[in-house]
mmCIF file of C-alpha atoms in Angstrom:
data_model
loop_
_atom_site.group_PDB
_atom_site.id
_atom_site.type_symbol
_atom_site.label_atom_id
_atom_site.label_comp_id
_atom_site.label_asym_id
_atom_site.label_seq_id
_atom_site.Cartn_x
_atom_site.Cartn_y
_atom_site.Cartn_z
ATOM 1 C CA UNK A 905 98.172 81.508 101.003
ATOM 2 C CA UNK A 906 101.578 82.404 100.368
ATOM 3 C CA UNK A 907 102.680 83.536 103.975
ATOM 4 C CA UNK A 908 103.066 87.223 102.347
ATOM 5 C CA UNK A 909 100.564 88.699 105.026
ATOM 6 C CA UNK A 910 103.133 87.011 108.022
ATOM 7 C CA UNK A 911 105.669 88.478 106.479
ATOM 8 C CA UNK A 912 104.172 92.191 106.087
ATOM 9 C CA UNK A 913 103.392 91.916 109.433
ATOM 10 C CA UNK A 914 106.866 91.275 110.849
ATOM 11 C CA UNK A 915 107.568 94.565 109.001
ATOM 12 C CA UNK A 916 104.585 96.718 110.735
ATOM 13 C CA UNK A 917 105.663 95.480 114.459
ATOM 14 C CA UNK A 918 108.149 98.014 114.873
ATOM 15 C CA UNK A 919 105.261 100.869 113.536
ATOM 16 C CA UNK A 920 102.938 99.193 116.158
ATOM 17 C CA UNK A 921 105.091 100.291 118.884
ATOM 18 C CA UNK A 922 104.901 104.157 117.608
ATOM 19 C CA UNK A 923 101.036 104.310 117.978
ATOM 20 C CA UNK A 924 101.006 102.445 120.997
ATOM 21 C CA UNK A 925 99.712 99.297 120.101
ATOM 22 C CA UNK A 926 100.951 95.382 120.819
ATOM 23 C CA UNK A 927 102.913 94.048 118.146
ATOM 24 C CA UNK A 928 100.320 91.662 117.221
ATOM 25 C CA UNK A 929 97.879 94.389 115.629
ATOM 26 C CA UNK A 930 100.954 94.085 112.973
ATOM 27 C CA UNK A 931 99.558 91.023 111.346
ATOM 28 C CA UNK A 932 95.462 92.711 111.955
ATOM 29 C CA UNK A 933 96.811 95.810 109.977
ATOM 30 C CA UNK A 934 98.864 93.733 107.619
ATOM 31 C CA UNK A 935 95.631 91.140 106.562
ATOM 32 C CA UNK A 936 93.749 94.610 106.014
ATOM 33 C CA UNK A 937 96.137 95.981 103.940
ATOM 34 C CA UNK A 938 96.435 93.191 101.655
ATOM 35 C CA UNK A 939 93.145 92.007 101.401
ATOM 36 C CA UNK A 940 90.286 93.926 102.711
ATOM 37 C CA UNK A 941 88.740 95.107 106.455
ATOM 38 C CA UNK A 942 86.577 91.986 106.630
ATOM 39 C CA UNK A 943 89.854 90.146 106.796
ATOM 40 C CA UNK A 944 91.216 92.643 109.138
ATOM 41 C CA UNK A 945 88.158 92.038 111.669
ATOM 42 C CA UNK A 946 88.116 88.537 111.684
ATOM 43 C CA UNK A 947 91.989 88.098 112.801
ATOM 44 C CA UNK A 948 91.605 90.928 115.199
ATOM 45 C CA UNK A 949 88.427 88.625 116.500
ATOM 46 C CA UNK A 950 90.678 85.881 116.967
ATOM 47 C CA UNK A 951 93.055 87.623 118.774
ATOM 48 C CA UNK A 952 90.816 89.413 121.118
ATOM 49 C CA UNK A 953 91.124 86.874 123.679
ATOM 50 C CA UNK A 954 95.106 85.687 123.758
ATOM 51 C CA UNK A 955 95.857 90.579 123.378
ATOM 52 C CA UNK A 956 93.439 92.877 125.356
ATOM 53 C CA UNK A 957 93.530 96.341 124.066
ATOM 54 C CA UNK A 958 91.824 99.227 125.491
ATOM 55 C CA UNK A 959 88.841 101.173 123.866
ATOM 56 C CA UNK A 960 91.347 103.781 122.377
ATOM 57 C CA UNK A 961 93.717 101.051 121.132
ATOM 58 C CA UNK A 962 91.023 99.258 119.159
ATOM 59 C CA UNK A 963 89.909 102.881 117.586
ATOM 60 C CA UNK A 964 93.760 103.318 116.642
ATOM 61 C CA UNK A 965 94.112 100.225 114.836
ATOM 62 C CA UNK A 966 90.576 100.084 113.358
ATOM 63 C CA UNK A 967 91.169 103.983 112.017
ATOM 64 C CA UNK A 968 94.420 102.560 110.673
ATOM 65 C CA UNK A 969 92.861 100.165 108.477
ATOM 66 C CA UNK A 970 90.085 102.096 107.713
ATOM 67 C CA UNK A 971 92.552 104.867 105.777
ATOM 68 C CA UNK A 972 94.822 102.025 104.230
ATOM 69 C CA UNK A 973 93.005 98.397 103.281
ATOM 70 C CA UNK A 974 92.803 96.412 100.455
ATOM 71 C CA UNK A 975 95.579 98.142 98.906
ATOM 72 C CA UNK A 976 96.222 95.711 95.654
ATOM 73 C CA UNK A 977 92.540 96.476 94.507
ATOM 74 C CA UNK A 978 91.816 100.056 95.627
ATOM 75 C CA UNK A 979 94.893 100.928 94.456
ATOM 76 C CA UNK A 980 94.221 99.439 90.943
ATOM 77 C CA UNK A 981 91.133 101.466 91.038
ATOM 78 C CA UNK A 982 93.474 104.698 91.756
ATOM 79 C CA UNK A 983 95.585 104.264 88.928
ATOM 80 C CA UNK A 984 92.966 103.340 86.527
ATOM 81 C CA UNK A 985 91.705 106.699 87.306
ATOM 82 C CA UNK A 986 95.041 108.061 86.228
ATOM 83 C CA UNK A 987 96.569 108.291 89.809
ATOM 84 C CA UNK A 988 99.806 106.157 90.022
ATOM 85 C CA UNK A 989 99.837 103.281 92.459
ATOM 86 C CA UNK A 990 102.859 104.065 94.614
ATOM 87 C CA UNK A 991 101.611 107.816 95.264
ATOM 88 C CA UNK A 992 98.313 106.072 96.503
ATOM 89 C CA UNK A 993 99.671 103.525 98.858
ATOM 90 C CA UNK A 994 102.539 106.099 100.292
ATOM 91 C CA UNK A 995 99.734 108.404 101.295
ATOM 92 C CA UNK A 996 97.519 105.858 102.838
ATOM 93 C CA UNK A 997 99.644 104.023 104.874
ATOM 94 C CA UNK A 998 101.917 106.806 105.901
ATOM 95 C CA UNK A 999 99.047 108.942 106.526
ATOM 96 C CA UNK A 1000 97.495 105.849 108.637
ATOM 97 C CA UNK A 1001 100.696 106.096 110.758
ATOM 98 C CA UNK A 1002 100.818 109.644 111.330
ATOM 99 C CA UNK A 1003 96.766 109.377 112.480
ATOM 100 C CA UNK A 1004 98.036 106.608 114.600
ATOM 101 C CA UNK A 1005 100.619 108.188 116.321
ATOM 102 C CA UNK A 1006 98.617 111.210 117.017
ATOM 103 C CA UNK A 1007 95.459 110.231 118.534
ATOM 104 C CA UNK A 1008 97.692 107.905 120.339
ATOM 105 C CA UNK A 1009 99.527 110.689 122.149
ATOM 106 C CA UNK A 1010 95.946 112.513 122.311
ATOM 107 C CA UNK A 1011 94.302 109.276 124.061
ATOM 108 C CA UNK A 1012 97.140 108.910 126.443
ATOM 109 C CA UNK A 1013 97.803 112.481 127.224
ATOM 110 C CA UNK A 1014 94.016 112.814 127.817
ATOM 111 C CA UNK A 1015 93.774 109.406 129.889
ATOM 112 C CA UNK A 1016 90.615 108.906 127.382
ATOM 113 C CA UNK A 1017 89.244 105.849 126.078
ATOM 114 C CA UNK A 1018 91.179 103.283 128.890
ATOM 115 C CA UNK A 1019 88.507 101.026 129.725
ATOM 116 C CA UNK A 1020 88.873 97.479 128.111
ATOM 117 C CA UNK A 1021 87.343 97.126 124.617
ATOM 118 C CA UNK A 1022 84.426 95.377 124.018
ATOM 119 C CA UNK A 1023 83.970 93.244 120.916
ATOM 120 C CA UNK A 1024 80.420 92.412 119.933
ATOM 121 C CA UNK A 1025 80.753 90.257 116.970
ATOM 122 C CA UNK A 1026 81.958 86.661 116.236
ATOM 123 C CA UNK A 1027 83.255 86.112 113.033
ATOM 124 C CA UNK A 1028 81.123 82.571 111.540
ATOM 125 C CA UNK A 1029 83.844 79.451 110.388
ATOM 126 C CA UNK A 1030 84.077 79.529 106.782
ATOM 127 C CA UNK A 1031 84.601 76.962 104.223
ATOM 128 C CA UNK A 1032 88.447 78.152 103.555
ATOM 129 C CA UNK A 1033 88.887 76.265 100.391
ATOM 130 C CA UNK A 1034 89.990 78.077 97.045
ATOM 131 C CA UNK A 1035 87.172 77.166 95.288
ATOM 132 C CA UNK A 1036 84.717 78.806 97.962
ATOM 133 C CA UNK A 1037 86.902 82.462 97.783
ATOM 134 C CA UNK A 1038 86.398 81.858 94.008
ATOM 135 C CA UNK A 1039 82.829 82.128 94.759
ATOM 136 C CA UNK A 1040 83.003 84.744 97.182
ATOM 137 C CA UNK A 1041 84.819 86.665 94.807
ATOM 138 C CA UNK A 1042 82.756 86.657 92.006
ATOM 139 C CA UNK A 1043 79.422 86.926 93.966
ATOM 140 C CA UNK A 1044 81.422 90.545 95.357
ATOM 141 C CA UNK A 1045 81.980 91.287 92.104
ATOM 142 C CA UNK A 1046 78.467 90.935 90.764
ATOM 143 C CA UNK A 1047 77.155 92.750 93.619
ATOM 144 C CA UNK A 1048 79.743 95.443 93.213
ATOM 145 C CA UNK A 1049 78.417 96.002 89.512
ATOM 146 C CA UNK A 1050 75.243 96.092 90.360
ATOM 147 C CA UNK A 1051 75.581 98.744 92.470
ATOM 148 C CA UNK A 1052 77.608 100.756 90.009
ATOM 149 C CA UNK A 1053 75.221 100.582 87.651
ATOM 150 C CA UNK A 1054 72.130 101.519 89.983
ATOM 151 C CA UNK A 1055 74.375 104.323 90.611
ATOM 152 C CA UNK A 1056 75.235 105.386 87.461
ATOM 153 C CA UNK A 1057 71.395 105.470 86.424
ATOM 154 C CA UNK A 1058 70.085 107.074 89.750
ATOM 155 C CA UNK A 1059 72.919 110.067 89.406
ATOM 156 C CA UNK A 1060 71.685 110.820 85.684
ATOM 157 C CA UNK A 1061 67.892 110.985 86.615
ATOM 158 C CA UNK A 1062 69.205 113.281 89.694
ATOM 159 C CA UNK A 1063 70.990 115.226 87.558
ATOM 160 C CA UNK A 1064 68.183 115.933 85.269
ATOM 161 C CA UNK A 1065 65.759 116.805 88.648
ATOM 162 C CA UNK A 1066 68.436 119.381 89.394
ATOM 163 C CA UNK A 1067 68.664 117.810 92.987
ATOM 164 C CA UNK A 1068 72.592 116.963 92.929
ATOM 165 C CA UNK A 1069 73.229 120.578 92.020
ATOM 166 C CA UNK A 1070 71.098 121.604 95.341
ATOM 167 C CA UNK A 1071 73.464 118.978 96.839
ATOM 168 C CA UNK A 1072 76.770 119.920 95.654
ATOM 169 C CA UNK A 1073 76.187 123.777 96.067
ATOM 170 C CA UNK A 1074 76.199 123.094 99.395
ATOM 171 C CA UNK A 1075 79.672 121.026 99.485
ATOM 172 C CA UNK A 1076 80.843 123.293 97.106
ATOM 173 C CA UNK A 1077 82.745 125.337 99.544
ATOM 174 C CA UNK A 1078 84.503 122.676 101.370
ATOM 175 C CA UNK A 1079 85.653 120.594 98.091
ATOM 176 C CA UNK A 1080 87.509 123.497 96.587
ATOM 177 C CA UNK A 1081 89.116 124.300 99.705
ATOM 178 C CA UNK A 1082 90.229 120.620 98.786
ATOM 179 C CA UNK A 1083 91.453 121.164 95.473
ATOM 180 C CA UNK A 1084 88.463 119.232 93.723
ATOM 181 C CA UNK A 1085 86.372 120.814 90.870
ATOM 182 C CA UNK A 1086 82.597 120.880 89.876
ATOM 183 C CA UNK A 1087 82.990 117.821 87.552
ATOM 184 C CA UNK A 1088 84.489 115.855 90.438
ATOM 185 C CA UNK A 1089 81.783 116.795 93.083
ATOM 186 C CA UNK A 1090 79.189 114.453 92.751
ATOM 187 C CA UNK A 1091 81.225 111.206 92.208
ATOM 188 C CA UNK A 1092 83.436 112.719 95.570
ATOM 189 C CA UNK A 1093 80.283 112.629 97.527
ATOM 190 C CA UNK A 1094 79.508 108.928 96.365
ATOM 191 C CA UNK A 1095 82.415 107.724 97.271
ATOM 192 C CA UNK A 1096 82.614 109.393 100.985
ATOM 193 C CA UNK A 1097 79.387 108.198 101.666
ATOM 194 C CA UNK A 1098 79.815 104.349 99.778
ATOM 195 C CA UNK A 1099 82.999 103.824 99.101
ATOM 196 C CA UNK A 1100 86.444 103.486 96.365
ATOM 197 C CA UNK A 1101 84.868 100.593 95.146
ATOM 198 C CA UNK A 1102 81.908 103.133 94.063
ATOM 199 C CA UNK A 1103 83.117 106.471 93.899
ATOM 200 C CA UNK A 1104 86.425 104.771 92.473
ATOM 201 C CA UNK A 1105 84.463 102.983 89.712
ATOM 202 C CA UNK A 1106 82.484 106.283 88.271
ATOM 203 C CA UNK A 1107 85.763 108.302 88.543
ATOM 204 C CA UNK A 1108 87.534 105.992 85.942
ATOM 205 C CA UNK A 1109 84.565 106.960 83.737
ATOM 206 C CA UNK A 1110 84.337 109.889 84.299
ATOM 207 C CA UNK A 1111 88.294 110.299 83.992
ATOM 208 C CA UNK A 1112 88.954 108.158 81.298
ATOM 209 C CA UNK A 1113 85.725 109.783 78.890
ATOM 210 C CA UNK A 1114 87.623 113.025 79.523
ATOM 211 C CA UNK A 1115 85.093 114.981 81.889
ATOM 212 C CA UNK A 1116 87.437 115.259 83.984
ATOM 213 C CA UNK A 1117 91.024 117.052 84.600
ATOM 214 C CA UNK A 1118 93.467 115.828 86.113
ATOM 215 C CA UNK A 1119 93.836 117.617 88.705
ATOM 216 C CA UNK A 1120 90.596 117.061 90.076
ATOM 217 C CA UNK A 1121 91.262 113.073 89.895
ATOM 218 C CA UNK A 1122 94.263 113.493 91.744
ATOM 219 C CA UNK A 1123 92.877 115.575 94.974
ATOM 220 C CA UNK A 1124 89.513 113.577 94.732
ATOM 221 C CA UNK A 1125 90.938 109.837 94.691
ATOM 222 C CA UNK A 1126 93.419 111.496 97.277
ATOM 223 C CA UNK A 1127 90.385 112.360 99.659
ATOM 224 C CA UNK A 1128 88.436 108.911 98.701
ATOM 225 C CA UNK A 1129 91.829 107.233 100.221
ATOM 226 C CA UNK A 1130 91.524 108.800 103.319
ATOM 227 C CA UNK A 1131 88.088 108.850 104.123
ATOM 228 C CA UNK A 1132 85.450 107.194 102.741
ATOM 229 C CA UNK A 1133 82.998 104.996 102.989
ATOM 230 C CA UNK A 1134 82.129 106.253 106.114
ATOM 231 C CA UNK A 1135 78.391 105.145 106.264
ATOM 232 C CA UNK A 1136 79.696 100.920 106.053
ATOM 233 C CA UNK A 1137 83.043 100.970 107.536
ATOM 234 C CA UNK A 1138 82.621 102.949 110.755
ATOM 235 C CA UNK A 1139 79.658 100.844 111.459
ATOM 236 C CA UNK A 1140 81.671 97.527 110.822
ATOM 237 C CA UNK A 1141 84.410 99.491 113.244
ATOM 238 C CA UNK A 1142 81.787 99.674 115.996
ATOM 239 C CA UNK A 1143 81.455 95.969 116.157
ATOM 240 C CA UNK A 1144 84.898 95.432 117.649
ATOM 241 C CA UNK A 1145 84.837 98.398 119.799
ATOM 242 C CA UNK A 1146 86.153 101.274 118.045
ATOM 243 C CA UNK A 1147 84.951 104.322 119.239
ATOM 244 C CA UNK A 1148 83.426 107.185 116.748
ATOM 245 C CA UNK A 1149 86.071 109.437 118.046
ATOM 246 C CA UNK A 1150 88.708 108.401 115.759
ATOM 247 C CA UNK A 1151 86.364 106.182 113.040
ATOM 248 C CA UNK A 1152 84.138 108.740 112.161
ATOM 249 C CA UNK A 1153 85.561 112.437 113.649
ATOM 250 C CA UNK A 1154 89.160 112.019 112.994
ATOM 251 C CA UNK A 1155 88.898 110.621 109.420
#
């Protein structure tokens, strides 16, 4: 509304040019970052036409947002957990360049993914008026509680089954290699599989009711930042083209 997303992008056109992309993926990655990837999508949608990108281009800049989006509210959710803000965006978005710039030099250097991309969705006009973003927003957010609390209730009674400890025994290995402790495991796993705006939301209770230490906030959030959600988002990747390559292995 305020031209804020222009201007971020005139700021991310030089980074384009480092991971190989057009200078116009600037203002995808910048909507993305500052609202959310459904915003991302629709103005890479629009652009489709007027800047062809290969297959490996579109899994470059749909990786990119897929490790740093909606930044203002994910990283809220960070540093309600107890991790501060600035630690959460300088790892996402540096960490989405340095992902960039590597499978970049791997696509290229492999002559991989070259054929022209293929977008198989159409984003519907939408009423664009503040009013109906109001509503958007708090139909999201009603949703978004829902979901926590569903959560919330279906962990306990698999807790008392004993089947997350059948589950987490079996992650167990790979999550302290990662730093993360028993009382993080479970709420780790949620939010790979669903998402910050799930994991994220049982980690503040968890974190803030004291269950868990610090440390394990820190290396768990830091994990949710870079990968998660990978059941939704690489799905909504694979309707612009991305292939699973980057989307789903590399994260």
């Amino acid at each position: 509304y305020y031209g804020l997303v222009v201007l971020l992008s005139h700021w991310l056109t030089p980074v384009m040019d480092w991971v190989g992309l057009p200078g116009a993926m600037g203002l995808v990655w910048a909507t993305a970052l500052v609202t959310n990837l459904y915003g991302g999508i629709v103005v890479y949608a629009s652009l489709a036409s007027e800047v062809p990108m290969t297959v490996a281009q579109v899994t470059i800049i749909s990786s990119m947002m897929l490790i740093a989006h909606a930044l203002p509210i994910e990283g809220r959710i960070a540093q309600k957990a107890g991790v501060r803000i600035s630690l959460t965006i300088l790892l996402r978005v540096g960490m989405a360049i340095v992902f960039g710039m590597i499978f970049s030099f791997i696509y290229s250097a492999g002559d991989w993914l070259q054929q022209p991309a293929e977008l198989l969705w159409t984003p519907e006009a939408v009423d664009p008026s503040l009013l109906s973003w109001i509503k958007n927003q708090l139909l999201s957010l009603l949703v978004i509680f829902a979901i926590v609390f569903a959560l919330v209730l279906l962990l306990d009674v698999l807790k008392r089954l004993g089947i997350i400890d059948h589950i987490t025994n079996l992650l167990r290995p790979v999550l302290q290699l990662l730093g993360i402790g028993r009382e993080a495991e479970t709420i780790t796993l949620v939010g790979v599989t669903l998402g910050i705006s799930y994991g994220g939301a049982l980690l503040i209770n968890e974190a803030q009711a004291g269950h868990i230490k610090p440390n394990d906030v820190l290396f768990s959030i830091s994990l949710l930042g870079l990968s998660h959600s990978l059941i939704e988002d690489t799905l909504l990747m694979m309707l612009i083209g991305a292939d699973l390559t980057g989307i789903l292995l590399g994260r």
